Each structure stands twice: as structure tokens, then as C-alpha cells.
Short mmCIF file of C-alpha atoms in Angstrom, two decimals:
data_model
loop_
_atom_site.label_atom_id
_atom_site.label_comp_id
_atom_site.label_asym_id
_atom_site.label_seq_id
_atom_site.Cartn_x
_atom_site.Cartn_y
_atom_site.Cartn_z
CA UNK A 22 143.16 289.61 78.52
CA UNK A 23 142.29 290.43 82.21
CA UNK A 24 139.03 288.95 81.99
CA UNK A 25 140.52 285.72 80.79
CA UNK A 26 143.20 285.54 83.59
CA UNK A 27 140.36 286.26 86.09
CA UNK A 28 138.19 283.67 84.63
CA UNK A 29 140.85 281.01 85.19
CA UNK A 30 141.40 282.14 88.61
CA UNK A 31 137.74 281.88 89.37
CA UNK A 32 137.63 278.30 88.00
CA UNK A 33 140.65 277.51 90.10
CA UNK A 34 138.85 278.70 93.29
CA UNK A 35 135.75 276.59 92.14
CA UNK A 36 137.90 273.49 91.78
CA UNK A 37 139.54 274.00 95.17
CA UNK A 38 136.28 274.45 96.74
CA UNK A 39 134.67 271.40 95.07
CA UNK A 40 131.84 273.44 93.52
CA UNK A 41 133.04 272.75 89.79
CA UNK A 42 131.61 269.36 90.21
CA UNK A 43 128.19 270.89 90.53
CA UNK A 44 128.33 272.49 87.11
CA UNK A 45 126.53 271.32 84.08
CA UNK A 46 128.95 270.19 81.17
CA UNK A 47 128.00 273.16 79.21
CA UNK A 48 128.27 275.46 82.13
CA UNK A 49 131.84 274.36 82.77
CA UNK A 50 132.71 275.15 78.98
CA UNK A 51 131.43 278.75 79.58
CA UNK A 52 133.30 279.08 82.84
CA UNK A 53 136.65 278.28 81.25
CA UNK A 54 135.91 280.05 77.90
CA UNK A 55 137.90 283.24 77.41
CA UNK A 56 134.84 285.12 76.31
CA UNK A 57 132.97 284.82 79.69
CA UNK A 58 132.30 288.05 81.66
CA UNK A 59 133.17 288.01 85.33
CA UNK A 60 129.62 289.20 86.10
CA UNK A 61 128.19 286.01 84.46
CA UNK A 62 130.82 283.77 86.38
CA UNK A 63 130.03 285.52 89.50
CA UNK A 64 126.38 284.97 89.28
CA UNK A 65 127.00 281.30 88.59
CA UNK A 66 129.35 281.08 91.67
CA UNK A 67 126.74 282.90 93.67
CA UNK A 68 124.01 280.52 92.66
CA UNK A 69 125.92 277.35 93.39
CA UNK A 70 127.25 278.59 96.63
CA UNK A 71 123.91 279.83 98.06
CA UNK A 72 121.35 277.31 96.36
CA UNK A 73 121.26 274.98 99.37
CA UNK A 74 118.21 272.78 99.50
CA UNK A 75 115.54 274.19 101.70
CA UNK A 76 111.55 274.60 101.52
CA UNK A 77 111.72 277.87 99.95
CA UNK A 78 113.23 276.40 96.61
CA UNK A 79 111.83 272.92 96.90
CA UNK A 80 108.31 272.22 97.79
CA UNK A 81 106.40 269.21 96.36
CA UNK A 82 102.88 269.99 95.02
CA UNK A 83 101.26 266.69 94.61
CA UNK A 84 97.73 268.11 93.86
CA UNK A 85 99.32 270.58 91.44
CA UNK A 86 101.09 267.70 89.59
CA UNK A 87 97.88 265.77 89.44
CA UNK A 88 95.85 268.71 87.93
CA UNK A 89 98.64 269.56 85.51
CA UNK A 90 98.77 266.00 84.04
CA UNK A 91 94.96 265.96 83.97
CA UNK A 92 94.58 269.27 82.26
CA UNK A 93 97.78 269.82 80.04
CA UNK A 94 98.70 266.23 78.95
CA UNK A 95 96.58 264.67 76.19
CA UNK A 96 96.02 261.06 75.57
CA UNK A 97 98.31 259.61 77.99
CA UNK A 98 96.24 258.14 80.57
CA UNK A 99 98.71 255.25 81.30
CA UNK A 100 101.57 257.63 81.82
CA UNK A 101 99.64 260.31 83.80
CA UNK A 102 98.39 257.77 86.55
CA UNK A 103 102.02 255.89 86.77
CA UNK A 104 103.84 259.27 87.04
CA UNK A 105 101.40 260.78 89.51
CA UNK A 106 101.45 257.79 91.84
CA UNK A 107 105.42 257.25 91.47
CA UNK A 108 106.40 260.69 92.09
CA UNK A 109 103.97 261.30 94.92
CA UNK A 110 104.93 258.08 96.61
CA UNK A 111 108.58 258.83 96.29
CA UNK A 112 108.30 262.35 97.51
CA UNK A 113 106.14 261.23 100.52
CA UNK A 114 108.74 258.65 101.59
CA UNK A 115 110.88 260.13 104.15
CA UNK A 116 113.22 257.29 103.81
CA UNK A 117 113.48 255.98 100.31
CA UNK A 118 115.58 252.95 99.78
CA UNK A 119 116.91 254.14 96.35
CA UNK A 120 116.48 257.15 93.88
CA UNK A 121 113.43 257.27 91.74
CA UNK A 122 114.23 256.12 88.18
CA UNK A 123 111.61 256.59 85.51
CA UNK A 124 112.15 255.66 81.79
CA UNK A 125 109.78 257.24 79.60
CA UNK A 126 109.22 255.86 76.06
CA UNK A 127 107.19 256.81 72.88
CA UNK A 128 107.28 258.59 69.77
CA UNK A 129 108.29 262.20 69.44
CA UNK A 130 105.67 264.76 70.32
CA UNK A 131 103.78 262.35 72.68
CA UNK A 132 104.57 264.44 75.87
CA UNK A 133 107.85 262.86 77.37
CA UNK A 134 109.83 266.25 77.74
CA UNK A 135 106.54 268.03 78.71
CA UNK A 136 105.91 265.67 81.59
CA UNK A 137 109.50 266.21 82.88
CA UNK A 138 108.76 269.93 82.88
CA UNK A 139 105.53 269.45 84.82
CA UNK A 140 107.36 267.30 87.27
CA UNK A 141 109.96 270.14 87.89
CA UNK A 142 107.35 272.84 88.04
CA UNK A 143 105.45 271.12 90.84
CA UNK A 144 108.70 270.21 92.74
CA UNK A 145 111.00 273.28 92.29
CA UNK A 146 110.14 276.76 92.88
CA UNK A 147 112.01 277.71 89.67
CA UNK A 148 110.83 274.81 87.68
CA UNK A 149 113.07 273.63 84.79
CA UNK A 150 115.10 276.74 85.32
CA UNK A 151 116.17 275.55 89.06
CA UNK A 152 119.89 274.75 89.45
CA UNK A 153 118.67 271.58 90.92
CA UNK A 154 117.39 270.40 87.62
CA UNK A 155 120.10 268.94 85.33
CA UNK A 156 119.24 268.07 81.83
CA UNK A 157 121.54 266.23 79.49
CA UNK A 158 120.95 265.93 75.62
CA UNK A 159 122.80 262.83 74.36
CA UNK A 160 123.54 264.26 70.72
CA UNK A 161 124.80 267.60 72.32
CA UNK A 162 126.62 266.42 75.38
CA UNK A 163 127.87 262.90 74.39
CA UNK A 164 128.39 263.13 70.56
CA UNK A 165 131.64 261.38 70.11
CA UNK A 166 132.08 257.51 70.60
CA UNK A 167 135.93 257.94 70.94
CA UNK A 168 135.30 260.04 74.20
CA UNK A 169 132.94 257.66 75.81
CA UNK A 170 135.20 257.05 78.77
CA UNK A 171 135.62 260.76 79.37
CA UNK A 172 131.94 261.14 79.32
CA UNK A 173 131.39 258.48 81.91
CA UNK A 174 133.89 260.11 84.17
CA UNK A 175 132.39 263.52 83.72
CA UNK A 176 128.92 262.33 84.28
CA UNK A 177 129.84 260.63 87.41
CA UNK A 178 131.54 263.94 88.65
CA UNK A 179 128.60 266.02 87.77
CA UNK A 180 125.96 263.69 89.55
CA UNK A 181 128.18 263.48 92.65
CA UNK A 182 128.79 267.07 92.79
CA UNK A 183 125.06 268.12 92.30
CA UNK A 184 123.51 265.69 94.73
CA UNK A 185 126.22 266.93 97.37
CA UNK A 186 125.01 270.20 96.70
CA UNK A 187 121.39 269.11 96.82
CA UNK A 188 120.09 265.55 97.60
CA UNK A 189 116.85 266.41 95.84
CA UNK A 190 118.35 267.06 92.64
CA UNK A 191 116.67 265.74 89.30
CA UNK A 192 118.64 264.61 86.34
CA UNK A 193 116.91 264.37 82.78
CA UNK A 194 118.73 262.27 80.09
CA UNK A 195 117.05 263.15 76.64
CA UNK A 196 117.51 260.87 73.61
CA UNK A 197 118.64 257.88 75.63
CA UNK A 198 117.89 255.83 72.40
CA UNK A 199 120.69 257.93 70.77
CA UNK A 200 123.27 257.31 73.42
CA UNK A 201 126.21 255.04 72.74
CA UNK A 202 125.60 251.62 74.45
CA UNK A 203 127.39 251.32 77.63
CA UNK A 204 127.63 255.13 78.56
CA UNK A 205 124.28 255.01 80.73
CA UNK A 206 125.78 251.98 82.63
CA UNK A 207 128.16 254.64 84.59
CA UNK A 208 125.01 255.76 86.45
CA UNK A 209 124.58 252.27 87.92
CA UNK A 210 126.26 252.95 91.29
CA UNK A 211 124.00 256.02 91.96
CA UNK A 212 120.74 254.26 91.11
CA UNK A 213 120.93 251.21 93.52
CA UNK A 214 120.09 250.63 97.16
CA UNK A 215 123.23 251.93 98.83
CA UNK A 216 122.82 253.94 101.96
CA UNK A 217 125.65 256.15 100.74
CA UNK A 218 128.70 256.21 98.40
CA UNK A 219 131.73 257.90 99.62
CA UNK A 220 129.78 259.70 102.16
CA UNK A 221 126.99 260.83 99.62
CA UNK A 222 123.48 259.61 99.60
CA UNK A 223 121.66 259.52 96.30
CA UNK A 224 118.36 258.03 97.45
CA UNK A 225 116.27 261.32 97.29
CA UNK A 226 117.49 262.04 93.77
CA UNK A 227 115.36 261.63 90.64
CA UNK A 228 116.62 260.24 87.29
CA UNK A 229 114.35 260.56 84.26
CA UNK A 230 115.34 258.88 80.98
CA UNK A 231 113.46 260.00 77.75
CA UNK A 232 113.60 257.61 74.79
CA UNK A 233 111.89 256.90 71.20
CA UNK A 234 112.87 253.34 71.87
CA UNK A 235 110.06 251.12 72.22
CA UNK A 236 107.88 253.19 70.21
CA UNK A 237 106.98 250.55 67.61
CA UNK A 238 105.91 248.03 70.44
CA UNK A 239 103.69 250.78 71.93
CA UNK A 240 102.10 251.70 68.74
CA UNK A 241 101.41 248.03 67.94
CA UNK A 242 99.44 247.65 71.07
CA UNK A 243 97.49 250.76 70.51
CA UNK A 244 96.80 249.60 67.04
CA UNK A 245 95.65 246.12 68.15
CA UNK A 246 93.06 247.64 70.59
CA UNK A 247 91.90 249.90 67.90
CA UNK A 248 91.45 247.03 65.36
CA UNK A 249 89.27 245.01 67.88
CA UNK A 250 87.24 248.06 68.61
CA UNK A 251 88.63 248.47 72.24
CA UNK A 252 88.90 252.05 73.61
CA UNK A 253 92.41 253.05 74.19
CA UNK A 254 91.61 254.17 77.83
CA UNK A 255 91.43 250.41 78.46
CA UNK A 256 95.12 249.91 77.99
CA UNK A 257 96.79 249.26 81.19
CA UNK A 258 100.55 249.54 82.15
CA UNK A 259 100.77 245.70 82.46
CA UNK A 260 99.71 245.67 78.80
CA UNK A 261 102.99 247.20 77.77
CA UNK A 262 105.57 247.45 80.47
CA UNK A 263 106.88 243.87 80.39
CA UNK A 264 107.39 243.71 76.50
CA UNK A 265 108.61 247.36 76.52
CA UNK A 266 111.45 246.62 78.99
CA UNK A 267 112.36 243.68 77.01
CA UNK A 268 112.14 245.27 73.61
CA UNK A 269 114.44 248.30 74.85
CA UNK A 270 116.83 245.80 76.57
CA UNK A 271 117.41 243.84 73.36
CA UNK A 272 117.32 246.96 70.92
CA UNK A 273 120.97 247.22 69.72
CA UNK A 274 120.24 250.86 68.46
CA UNK A 275 119.15 251.97 71.86
CA UNK A 276 121.51 253.36 74.69
CA UNK A 277 119.79 250.98 76.99
CA UNK A 278 120.84 247.92 75.05
CA UNK A 279 121.87 245.14 77.36
CA UNK A 280 122.30 247.70 80.14
CA UNK A 281 122.97 246.68 83.62
CA UNK A 282 120.05 249.20 84.79
CA UNK A 283 117.50 246.94 83.30
CA UNK A 284 119.49 243.83 84.19
CA UNK A 285 119.80 244.56 87.81
CA UNK A 286 116.14 246.08 88.09
CA UNK A 287 117.21 249.58 88.76
CA UNK A 288 114.62 251.31 86.62
CA UNK A 289 111.37 251.58 88.61
CA UNK A 290 108.92 252.08 85.66
CA UNK A 291 109.06 251.81 81.97
CA UNK A 292 106.35 254.34 81.17
CA UNK A 293 104.73 254.06 77.61
CA UNK A 294 103.50 257.21 75.81
CA UNK A 295 100.85 256.28 73.38
CA UNK A 296 100.74 257.62 69.80
CA UNK A 297 98.35 260.61 69.53
CA UNK A 298 95.11 260.65 67.57
CA UNK A 299 93.34 263.40 65.71
CA UNK A 300 91.29 264.23 68.84
CA UNK A 301 94.33 264.81 70.97
CA UNK A 302 96.00 266.88 68.42
CA UNK A 303 92.80 269.08 68.62
CA UNK A 304 93.17 269.48 72.29
CA UNK A 305 96.73 270.37 72.02
CA UNK A 306 95.83 273.08 69.42
CA UNK A 307 93.31 274.64 71.48
CA UNK A 308 95.62 274.58 74.51
CA UNK A 309 98.42 276.10 72.52
CA UNK A 310 96.09 279.04 71.39
CA UNK A 311 95.25 279.67 74.92
CA UNK A 312 98.97 279.77 75.75
CA UNK A 313 99.60 282.17 73.21
CA UNK A 314 96.89 284.54 74.58
CA UNK A 315 94.56 283.91 71.43
CA UNK A 316 90.74 283.06 71.79
CA UNK A 317 90.60 279.36 71.07
CA UNK A 318 89.12 278.72 67.58
CA UNK A 319 87.75 275.24 66.88
CA UNK A 320 87.71 275.87 63.09
CA UNK A 321 91.25 277.00 62.91
CA UNK A 322 92.58 274.10 64.94
CA UNK A 323 90.35 271.68 63.18
CA UNK A 324 91.94 272.84 59.84
CA UNK A 325 95.43 272.50 61.22
CA UNK A 326 94.81 269.15 62.85
CA UNK A 327 93.42 267.76 59.47
CA UNK A 328 96.24 268.98 57.43
CA UNK A 329 98.84 266.99 59.56
CA UNK A 330 100.20 263.49 58.54
CA UNK A 331 98.97 260.45 60.24
CA UNK A 332 99.78 256.71 60.08
CA UNK A 333 99.52 253.76 59.29
CA UNK A 334 98.59 254.82 55.71
CA UNK A 335 95.80 252.44 55.42
CA UNK A 336 93.93 253.64 58.86
CA UNK A 337 95.46 257.18 59.18
CA UNK A 338 94.94 256.90 63.04
CA UNK A 339 98.07 258.41 64.81
CA UNK A 340 99.81 261.73 64.13
CA UNK A 341 103.31 261.25 62.94
CA UNK A 342 104.58 264.30 64.91
CA UNK A 343 102.07 264.04 67.81
CA UNK A 344 101.97 267.64 69.10
CA UNK A 345 105.39 268.50 68.63
CA UNK A 346 104.92 271.16 65.83
CA UNK A 347 101.67 272.54 67.05
CA UNK A 348 102.99 275.89 68.08
CA UNK A 349 104.69 276.74 64.88
CA UNK A 350 101.86 275.37 62.69
CA UNK A 351 99.34 277.49 64.57
CA UNK A 352 101.26 280.72 63.55
CA UNK A 353 100.51 279.60 59.91
CA UNK A 354 96.89 278.95 60.44
CA UNK A 355 96.00 282.10 62.66
#
């Protein structure tokens, strides 16, 4: 009981000081929960009070990002180039006119989450564990349609609080295609060309949207190139981006359906992630073996890759799950 009273007292202090606005939705739940220990609460408070933005915690490594994308992300030449140039250009701009907004699209297992991780690792000392990186999963954080207005208010408070704490904050929204339409529009004020809103500037922040929406359009373009014998490396951003943004905007099942973020051109890039082929699954397998501390074995990875399911049925070109289940499947084959 003492711990419970103490926890509520700490929460009151946080509200009074304004730090509660910088908490993630799940963190806030833990703070007010009766089972939270004071030590854990104390660590959270300490981190948020003392994690000001400085070069010890934030230092962009452009070359590191370039090398990571080149060596660790397979089969995504379009995404790699766009992300490298977009992030580097934004970070080198001392006076950006708006936050960087990237919308990543493609089937599961193609590398969207992985790319977000690579950006974080080359921007923040603690990578994805940094208190400046904030990830929201639509099905976990915004599950109920009846609470959509509450979600909008909370999202705006969390974003304002965290950007106030650190202008170089990064926000990742996973599963935007599963969001309720209209929810994402609450971000509109923070993604525009305003110098500041209520004394807070959002121009140095990064917003990344991850979505499966548009996967059909991306796959069709890749398949069309394959059918006429053209190399997938010939695919350029302009072959996909206009149709991709239109497809997402008109998809009633997408959280970006008729969103003002697209209508007002607040998304800087719609980045396609191509479906992965057998050769890319092989590379993922070999890389995963190395990551596990195992000696890469071509025969083992080849067997695993051949046993995976590919589509379309008549051609069997693209991996249905991409590289998503590689780690677990290798445990079976090794």
C-alpha cells in the first residue's frame, strides 16, 4: 500500500513538472499502476529529467547508415537510396522548414521495421533503446474505435512533451494500415511548416510510418518488370511513388485513407519496399547465422530458403513472409 501511495505521489510530481507529457503510453500505465516499484519509477524520472539533447546522446553517423543499409538490408535498392539521402540531407540541414516524414510501404518481412532500427542506431547512442525514440504499435496502443478521440488527445500530448524534452525526437508508427481512419490526422499540426506551435518547434523531429498498405501495387510493378525480363534493380522511385501514394490515399482499409497528411503534401517520401526473392532470403539466412554466432552454412540456408512459400503460385518468385521468420526457422535447420 505504501508503494502505491508513493507511486501516485510521484505521478503528481510528474504532472506538476510537465514531465508526464514525455512518457510513452505504456510507460504512463506502468507509472500509475499499483504494482510498480519505486526504484523503477525513480529510474524513469531520472532518465527523463536528465536526458537532455546533447552530442553525447545524439550524433548522426551518415557513413554508418550508408554502410548498414548496403550490407544489412537486402533487395531494397530503392528504399536504401531514398532513406540514405533523405535522412542525411535532413540531418545536415541546420534549419529545416519542417520535420522529416517518411512513409514506408510493403509486405511483411521486407525490412521496414529493420530500417527504422538502422536509422535509430546511427542517430542515437542507445539506438532503439534511446528515450528519444518513441514507437507506437496501432493494434496495441490504439485498439478501440470508441476511444479514438482520447487517442488523438493523448498522442498530441506525448508528441509535444517529448519534442519539448528533445527536439531531435523520432516517432515510429507501426501498422498504420491497421489504424482507424482519421486518427493519424491529429499529427497534422506537428508535420507542417510552422516555425513553432505554442512555443515548441517540431522542425527537427523525424516521423516514420510503417504500413503494409500499397503492397499489392509494389508487387505488381516488380512482377511486371520480371515478366518482361527487366532487372528489378532498374526499378526507380518514380516508377512507384505516385501510384503508391494514390493507392494508399484511396484505400479505405488504410489508416492513411483520405488523410490530410497526404492531401496537404506533408509526407516527404512514400518509400516502397519490394517483395523479396529467393536470393534475398538466402542473404538474410547467411546474415542471421553470423548474427547468431554460427558459421554461415550455404547448404543449410539453401534448404531453409527452398522450403519457404513463394508467390504468385504460377511463378513462385516472391517470398510470402520475406525474411520475417528467418531467425526462428534457422533454429529448426541448424
